[in-house]
Amino acid sequence: MTVTLITGANKGIGFETAKQLLELGHVVYIGARDVERGEKAAAALGARFVQLDVTDDVSVSSALATIDSAEGRLDVLVNNAGILGNEFLDGPTALRVFDTNAVGVVRVTEAALPLLRKSSNPVVVTVSSSLGSFWAVNNPDRPEFNVPLALYSASKSAATMLTVQYAKSQPGIKFNALEPGTTATDMTAAFGIGRPVEESARTVVRLATLDADGPTGTLQDETGELRW
Ligand SMILES: NC(=O)c1ccc[n+]([C@@H]2O[C@H](COP(=O)([O-])OP(=O)(O)OC[C@H]3O[C@@H](n4cnc5c(N)ncnc54)[C@H](OP(=O)(O)O)[C@@H]3O)[C@@H](O)[C@H]2O)c1
């Protein structure tokens, strides 16, 4: 059985990824910051639940301790939790966005590393964004060129760079980041855009189910590798 933890999995792309990985036979832990929302999602899917707020060190370490005592290892970590944080462009908002989208990746990954090292095929997938790609936001032919989400984009650049750095420093573990495709979730609801979560979660699932000889240190979308 493959043991998988997905952060921010009570809804959206994380929830759908949980659903698809459960169908493939994974033991899935839904990480959610809100106990009620998390338990409800886990019950709906037949998954397990851990309270996990990616901005809270105590919450993160106790979630991983719970998985350690129940499973003794972790095979797949999906860093999915994220916020848009486009309300203001100021210091407090920047701290909140970076805390969730970038520092959260460090908190959860660091807490998960000892469990991942006990897996025979450890994989970390970070749901980043092509809005964090310097190539995409500077390319007038790409939709990212016209999206002025400074804090979100910068925090996703950091999440992608963390993926590259972890891939280098942890050669026994595969680390890949991805752009899921613009998806209709609560995050994009105000813009009325995006495709169904079922399609976008497929890329997360593909990277979460890599063979031992799969790639590491890449940024991908559904078509394959994306430029930085
Ligand atoms: N939708 C898109 O078009 C798109 C495109 C590119 C990348 N992405 C990325 O895809 C990921 C999932 O987003 P989504 O579209 O599925 O949005 P969503 O429906 O808003 O889901 C975001 C999830 O993250 C959780 N979350 C937020 N802050 C958290 C925290 N501090 N600790 C734990 N969980 C937290 C939310 O929990 P609550 O319910 O408690 O708020 C929710 O479960 C994000 O990283 C996003 O940046 C999305």
Short mmCIF file of C-alpha atoms and ligand atoms in Angstrom, two decimals:
data_model
loop_
_atom_site.label_atom_id
_atom_site.label_comp_id
_atom_site.label_asym_id
_atom_site.label_seq_id
_atom_site.Cartn_x
_atom_site.Cartn_y
_atom_site.Cartn_z
CA MET A 1 0.00 0.00 0.00
CA THR A 2 1.27 3.45 -0.90
CA VAL A 3 0.87 5.95 1.94
CA THR A 4 0.08 9.45 0.71
CA LEU A 5 -0.40 12.80 2.45
CA ILE A 6 -2.06 15.70 0.61
CA THR A 7 -2.13 19.15 2.22
CA GLY A 8 -5.17 21.37 1.72
CA ALA A 9 -7.17 18.37 0.54
CA ASN A 10 -10.58 19.21 1.96
CA LYS A 11 -11.63 20.74 -1.38
CA GLY A 12 -10.51 21.71 -4.87
CA ILE A 13 -7.59 20.08 -6.65
CA GLY A 14 -6.34 18.46 -3.43
CA PHE A 15 -9.67 16.76 -2.77
CA GLU A 16 -9.90 15.46 -6.34
CA THR A 17 -6.28 14.24 -6.22
CA ALA A 18 -7.16 12.33 -3.05
CA LYS A 19 -10.12 10.78 -4.83
CA GLN A 20 -8.06 9.65 -7.82
CA LEU A 21 -5.22 8.26 -5.68
CA LEU A 22 -7.71 6.36 -3.52
CA GLU A 23 -9.06 4.80 -6.71
CA LEU A 24 -5.48 3.66 -7.44
CA GLY A 25 -5.35 1.98 -4.02
CA HIS A 26 -3.34 4.52 -2.02
CA VAL A 27 -3.89 5.00 1.68
CA VAL A 28 -4.62 8.73 1.61
CA TYR A 29 -4.31 11.19 4.46
CA ILE A 30 -6.32 14.36 3.88
CA GLY A 31 -4.50 17.26 5.52
CA ALA A 32 -6.84 20.14 6.36
CA ARG A 33 -6.47 23.11 8.68
CA ASP A 34 -10.12 22.97 9.75
CA VAL A 35 -11.12 19.79 11.60
CA GLU A 36 -14.77 19.86 10.57
CA ARG A 37 -14.07 20.47 6.87
CA GLY A 38 -11.27 17.89 6.88
CA GLU A 39 -13.25 15.16 8.61
CA LYS A 40 -16.19 15.73 6.30
CA ALA A 41 -13.99 15.46 3.20
CA ALA A 42 -12.21 12.35 4.50
CA ALA A 43 -15.53 10.67 5.32
CA ALA A 44 -16.91 11.49 1.87
CA LEU A 45 -13.89 9.85 0.21
CA GLY A 46 -13.10 7.02 2.59
CA ALA A 47 -9.75 8.65 3.34
CA ARG A 48 -8.00 9.35 6.67
CA PHE A 49 -7.79 12.79 8.17
CA VAL A 50 -5.02 14.76 9.87
CA GLN A 51 -5.40 18.31 11.12
CA LEU A 52 -2.65 20.19 9.28
CA ASP A 53 -2.23 23.93 8.98
CA VAL A 54 0.84 24.54 6.81
CA THR A 55 1.49 27.85 8.62
CA ASP A 56 1.67 26.19 12.05
CA ASP A 57 4.79 24.20 13.03
CA VAL A 58 3.05 22.36 15.89
CA SER A 59 0.15 21.31 13.67
CA VAL A 60 2.53 20.09 10.94
CA SER A 61 4.74 18.06 13.28
CA SER A 62 1.79 16.47 15.04
CA ALA A 63 0.18 15.52 11.70
CA LEU A 64 3.39 13.77 10.60
CA ALA A 65 3.73 12.13 14.04
CA THR A 66 0.22 10.70 13.62
CA ILE A 67 1.15 9.22 10.24
CA ASP A 68 4.42 7.90 11.63
CA SER A 69 2.71 6.01 14.44
CA ALA A 70 -0.01 4.61 12.18
CA GLU A 71 2.06 3.77 9.07
CA GLY A 72 5.74 4.01 10.00
CA ARG A 73 6.54 5.75 6.72
CA LEU A 74 5.29 8.11 4.02
CA ASP A 75 5.59 7.29 0.30
CA VAL A 76 4.01 10.34 -1.33
CA LEU A 77 3.72 13.92 -0.12
CA VAL A 78 1.61 16.34 -2.15
CA ASN A 79 2.22 19.96 -1.14
CA ASN A 80 -1.08 21.33 -2.42
CA ALA A 81 -2.33 23.88 0.15
CA GLY A 82 -2.24 27.40 -1.26
CA ILE A 83 -3.87 30.80 -1.24
CA LEU A 84 -4.20 33.54 -3.84
CA GLY A 85 -3.82 36.44 -1.37
CA ASN A 86 -4.71 39.14 -3.87
CA GLU A 87 -6.67 41.32 -1.43
CA PHE A 88 -3.83 43.77 -0.79
CA LEU A 89 -0.24 44.26 -1.86
CA ASP A 90 1.36 45.03 1.48
CA GLY A 91 3.64 43.51 4.10
CA PRO A 92 1.06 41.58 6.15
CA THR A 93 -0.51 40.08 3.03
CA ALA A 94 2.92 39.20 1.62
CA LEU A 95 3.85 37.43 4.87
CA ARG A 96 0.59 35.44 4.78
CA VAL A 97 0.96 34.42 1.13
CA PHE A 98 4.61 33.43 1.46
CA ASP A 99 3.92 31.68 4.78
CA THR A 100 1.30 29.47 3.14
CA ASN A 101 2.62 28.97 -0.39
CA ALA A 102 6.38 28.81 0.20
CA VAL A 103 7.27 28.49 3.90
CA GLY A 104 4.49 25.90 4.22
CA VAL A 105 6.31 23.72 1.70
CA VAL A 106 9.45 23.87 3.85
CA ARG A 107 7.58 23.14 7.10
CA VAL A 108 5.73 20.12 5.74
CA THR A 109 8.65 18.76 3.71
CA GLU A 110 11.10 19.01 6.62
CA ALA A 111 8.65 17.24 8.94
CA ALA A 112 8.00 14.57 6.29
CA LEU A 113 11.62 13.83 5.30
CA PRO A 114 12.31 11.25 8.05
CA LEU A 115 9.16 9.33 7.04
CA LEU A 116 9.86 9.66 3.32
CA ARG A 117 13.33 8.18 3.87
CA LYS A 118 11.63 5.00 5.11
CA SER A 119 9.83 4.55 1.77
CA SER A 120 11.19 2.40 -1.07
CA ASN A 121 10.03 4.97 -3.67
CA PRO A 122 9.57 8.37 -1.99
CA VAL A 123 7.95 11.12 -4.02
CA VAL A 124 7.17 14.77 -3.28
CA VAL A 125 4.88 16.74 -5.58
CA THR A 126 4.41 20.47 -5.13
CA VAL A 127 1.38 22.08 -6.71
CA SER A 128 3.06 25.30 -7.84
CA SER A 129 1.97 27.52 -10.74
CA SER A 130 3.19 28.67 -14.12
CA LEU A 131 2.51 32.16 -12.72
CA GLY A 132 5.76 31.53 -10.83
CA SER A 133 7.66 30.82 -14.06
CA PHE A 134 9.91 33.72 -15.13
CA TRP A 135 9.76 32.39 -18.69
CA ALA A 136 5.93 32.32 -18.78
CA VAL A 137 5.29 35.74 -17.20
CA ASN A 138 7.79 37.35 -19.58
CA ASN A 139 6.39 35.67 -22.68
CA PRO A 140 3.71 37.82 -24.42
CA ASP A 141 2.34 34.68 -26.09
CA ARG A 142 1.48 33.14 -22.72
CA PRO A 143 -1.64 34.00 -20.65
CA GLU A 144 0.59 34.45 -17.56
CA PHE A 145 2.02 37.60 -19.22
CA ASN A 146 -1.17 39.53 -18.39
CA VAL A 147 -1.83 38.29 -14.84
CA PRO A 148 -0.73 40.86 -12.22
CA LEU A 149 -0.73 38.62 -9.11
CA ALA A 150 2.60 39.77 -7.65
CA LEU A 151 2.54 37.98 -4.31
CA TYR A 152 1.02 34.76 -5.58
CA SER A 153 3.47 34.59 -8.52
CA ALA A 154 6.50 35.37 -6.36
CA SER A 155 5.50 32.81 -3.74
CA LYS A 156 5.05 30.16 -6.43
CA SER A 157 8.50 31.00 -7.88
CA ALA A 158 9.80 30.25 -4.39
CA ALA A 159 7.83 26.99 -4.21
CA THR A 160 9.29 25.92 -7.57
CA MET A 161 12.84 26.86 -6.54
CA LEU A 162 12.41 24.91 -3.30
CA THR A 163 11.53 21.90 -5.45
CA VAL A 164 14.75 22.31 -7.44
CA GLN A 165 16.86 22.75 -4.31
CA TYR A 166 15.28 19.77 -2.54
CA ALA A 167 15.78 17.62 -5.64
CA LYS A 168 19.50 18.44 -5.47
CA SER A 169 19.93 17.99 -1.73
CA GLN A 170 17.78 14.81 -1.45
CA PRO A 171 18.87 12.58 -4.35
CA GLY A 172 17.01 9.57 -2.90
CA ILE A 173 13.65 11.35 -3.12
CA LYS A 174 11.94 12.64 -6.27
CA PHE A 175 10.77 16.26 -6.04
CA ASN A 176 8.69 17.76 -8.85
CA ALA A 177 6.57 20.89 -9.13
CA LEU A 178 3.61 21.40 -11.41
CA GLU A 179 1.15 23.76 -12.98
CA PRO A 180 -2.22 21.98 -12.82
CA GLY A 181 -3.90 24.13 -15.49
CA THR A 182 -6.41 26.87 -14.78
CA THR A 183 -9.08 25.11 -12.76
CA ALA A 184 -12.57 26.00 -11.54
CA THR A 185 -12.14 25.96 -7.75
CA ASP A 186 -12.90 28.40 -4.94
CA MET A 187 -9.55 30.03 -5.71
CA THR A 188 -10.64 31.06 -9.20
CA ALA A 189 -14.40 31.39 -8.57
CA ALA A 190 -14.30 35.22 -8.54
CA PHE A 191 -12.90 35.16 -12.10
CA GLY A 192 -15.35 32.54 -13.36
CA ILE A 193 -12.57 30.63 -15.13
CA GLY A 194 -11.09 27.19 -15.23
CA ARG A 195 -11.63 23.59 -16.21
CA PRO A 196 -12.95 20.76 -14.06
CA VAL A 197 -10.75 19.54 -11.19
CA GLU A 198 -10.88 16.00 -12.59
CA GLU A 199 -8.65 17.04 -15.52
CA SER A 200 -6.18 19.10 -13.49
CA ALA A 201 -5.73 16.48 -10.77
CA ARG A 202 -4.52 14.01 -13.40
CA THR A 203 -1.18 15.83 -13.66
CA VAL A 204 -0.79 15.74 -9.88
CA VAL A 205 -1.58 12.02 -9.93
CA ARG A 206 0.90 11.37 -12.75
CA LEU A 207 3.72 12.98 -10.76
CA ALA A 208 2.61 11.32 -7.52
CA THR A 209 2.85 7.87 -9.10
CA LEU A 210 6.28 8.09 -10.74
CA ASP A 211 8.44 4.98 -10.96
CA ALA A 212 11.70 4.85 -9.06
CA ASP A 213 13.54 5.98 -12.23
CA GLY A 214 11.19 8.94 -12.83
CA PRO A 215 12.36 12.56 -13.18
CA THR A 216 13.25 14.86 -10.30
CA GLY A 217 13.76 18.62 -10.06
CA THR A 218 11.30 19.44 -12.85
CA LEU A 219 8.41 21.86 -13.31
CA GLN A 220 5.67 20.23 -15.37
CA ASP A 221 2.18 20.71 -16.71
CA GLU A 222 -0.07 18.22 -18.48
CA THR A 223 2.06 18.38 -21.64
CA GLY A 224 5.38 17.65 -19.92
CA GLU A 225 8.25 19.85 -18.73
CA LEU A 226 7.69 23.61 -18.47
CA ARG A 227 10.43 26.23 -18.73
CA TRP A 228 11.45 28.07 -15.56
N1 LIG B 1 -7.21 26.69 -9.43
C1 LIG B 1 -6.24 27.00 -10.30
O1 LIG B 1 -6.51 27.44 -11.44
C2 LIG B 1 -4.79 26.80 -9.91
C3 LIG B 1 -3.82 27.06 -10.89
C4 LIG B 1 -2.48 26.87 -10.55
C5 LIG B 1 -2.15 26.41 -9.29
N2 LIG B 1 -3.11 26.18 -8.36
C6 LIG B 1 -2.70 25.70 -7.02
O2 LIG B 1 -3.42 24.51 -6.71
C7 LIG B 1 -3.46 24.35 -5.30
C8 LIG B 1 -4.90 24.02 -4.88
O3 LIG B 1 -5.72 25.14 -5.16
P1 LIG B 1 -7.25 25.04 -5.57
O4 LIG B 1 -7.42 25.69 -6.88
O5 LIG B 1 -7.74 23.66 -5.36
O6 LIG B 1 -7.88 26.05 -4.49
P2 LIG B 1 -8.92 25.87 -3.30
O7 LIG B 1 -10.12 25.12 -3.75
O8 LIG B 1 -9.06 27.23 -2.72
O9 LIG B 1 -8.15 24.91 -2.28
C9 LIG B 1 -7.07 25.37 -1.51
C10 LIG B 1 -6.87 24.41 -0.38
O10 LIG B 1 -5.74 24.86 0.40
C11 LIG B 1 -6.15 24.89 1.75
N3 LIG B 1 -5.36 25.81 2.56
C12 LIG B 1 -5.23 27.15 2.46
N4 LIG B 1 -4.43 27.61 3.43
C13 LIG B 1 -4.07 26.53 4.19
C14 LIG B 1 -3.27 26.36 5.33
N5 LIG B 1 -2.68 27.39 5.96
N6 LIG B 1 -3.07 25.11 5.81
C15 LIG B 1 -3.66 24.05 5.21
N7 LIG B 1 -4.46 24.15 4.14
C16 LIG B 1 -4.64 25.39 3.63
C17 LIG B 1 -7.61 25.26 1.72
O11 LIG B 1 -8.24 24.96 2.96
P3 LIG B 1 -9.52 25.82 3.51
O12 LIG B 1 -10.74 25.17 2.93
O13 LIG B 1 -9.39 25.64 4.99
O14 LIG B 1 -9.35 27.24 3.07
C18 LIG B 1 -8.06 24.36 0.59
O15 LIG B 1 -8.24 23.04 1.04
C19 LIG B 1 -2.94 25.66 -4.70
O16 LIG B 1 -1.60 25.50 -4.29
C20 LIG B 1 -3.03 26.61 -5.88
O17 LIG B 1 -2.12 27.69 -5.75
C21 LIG B 1 -4.44 26.34 -8.64
#
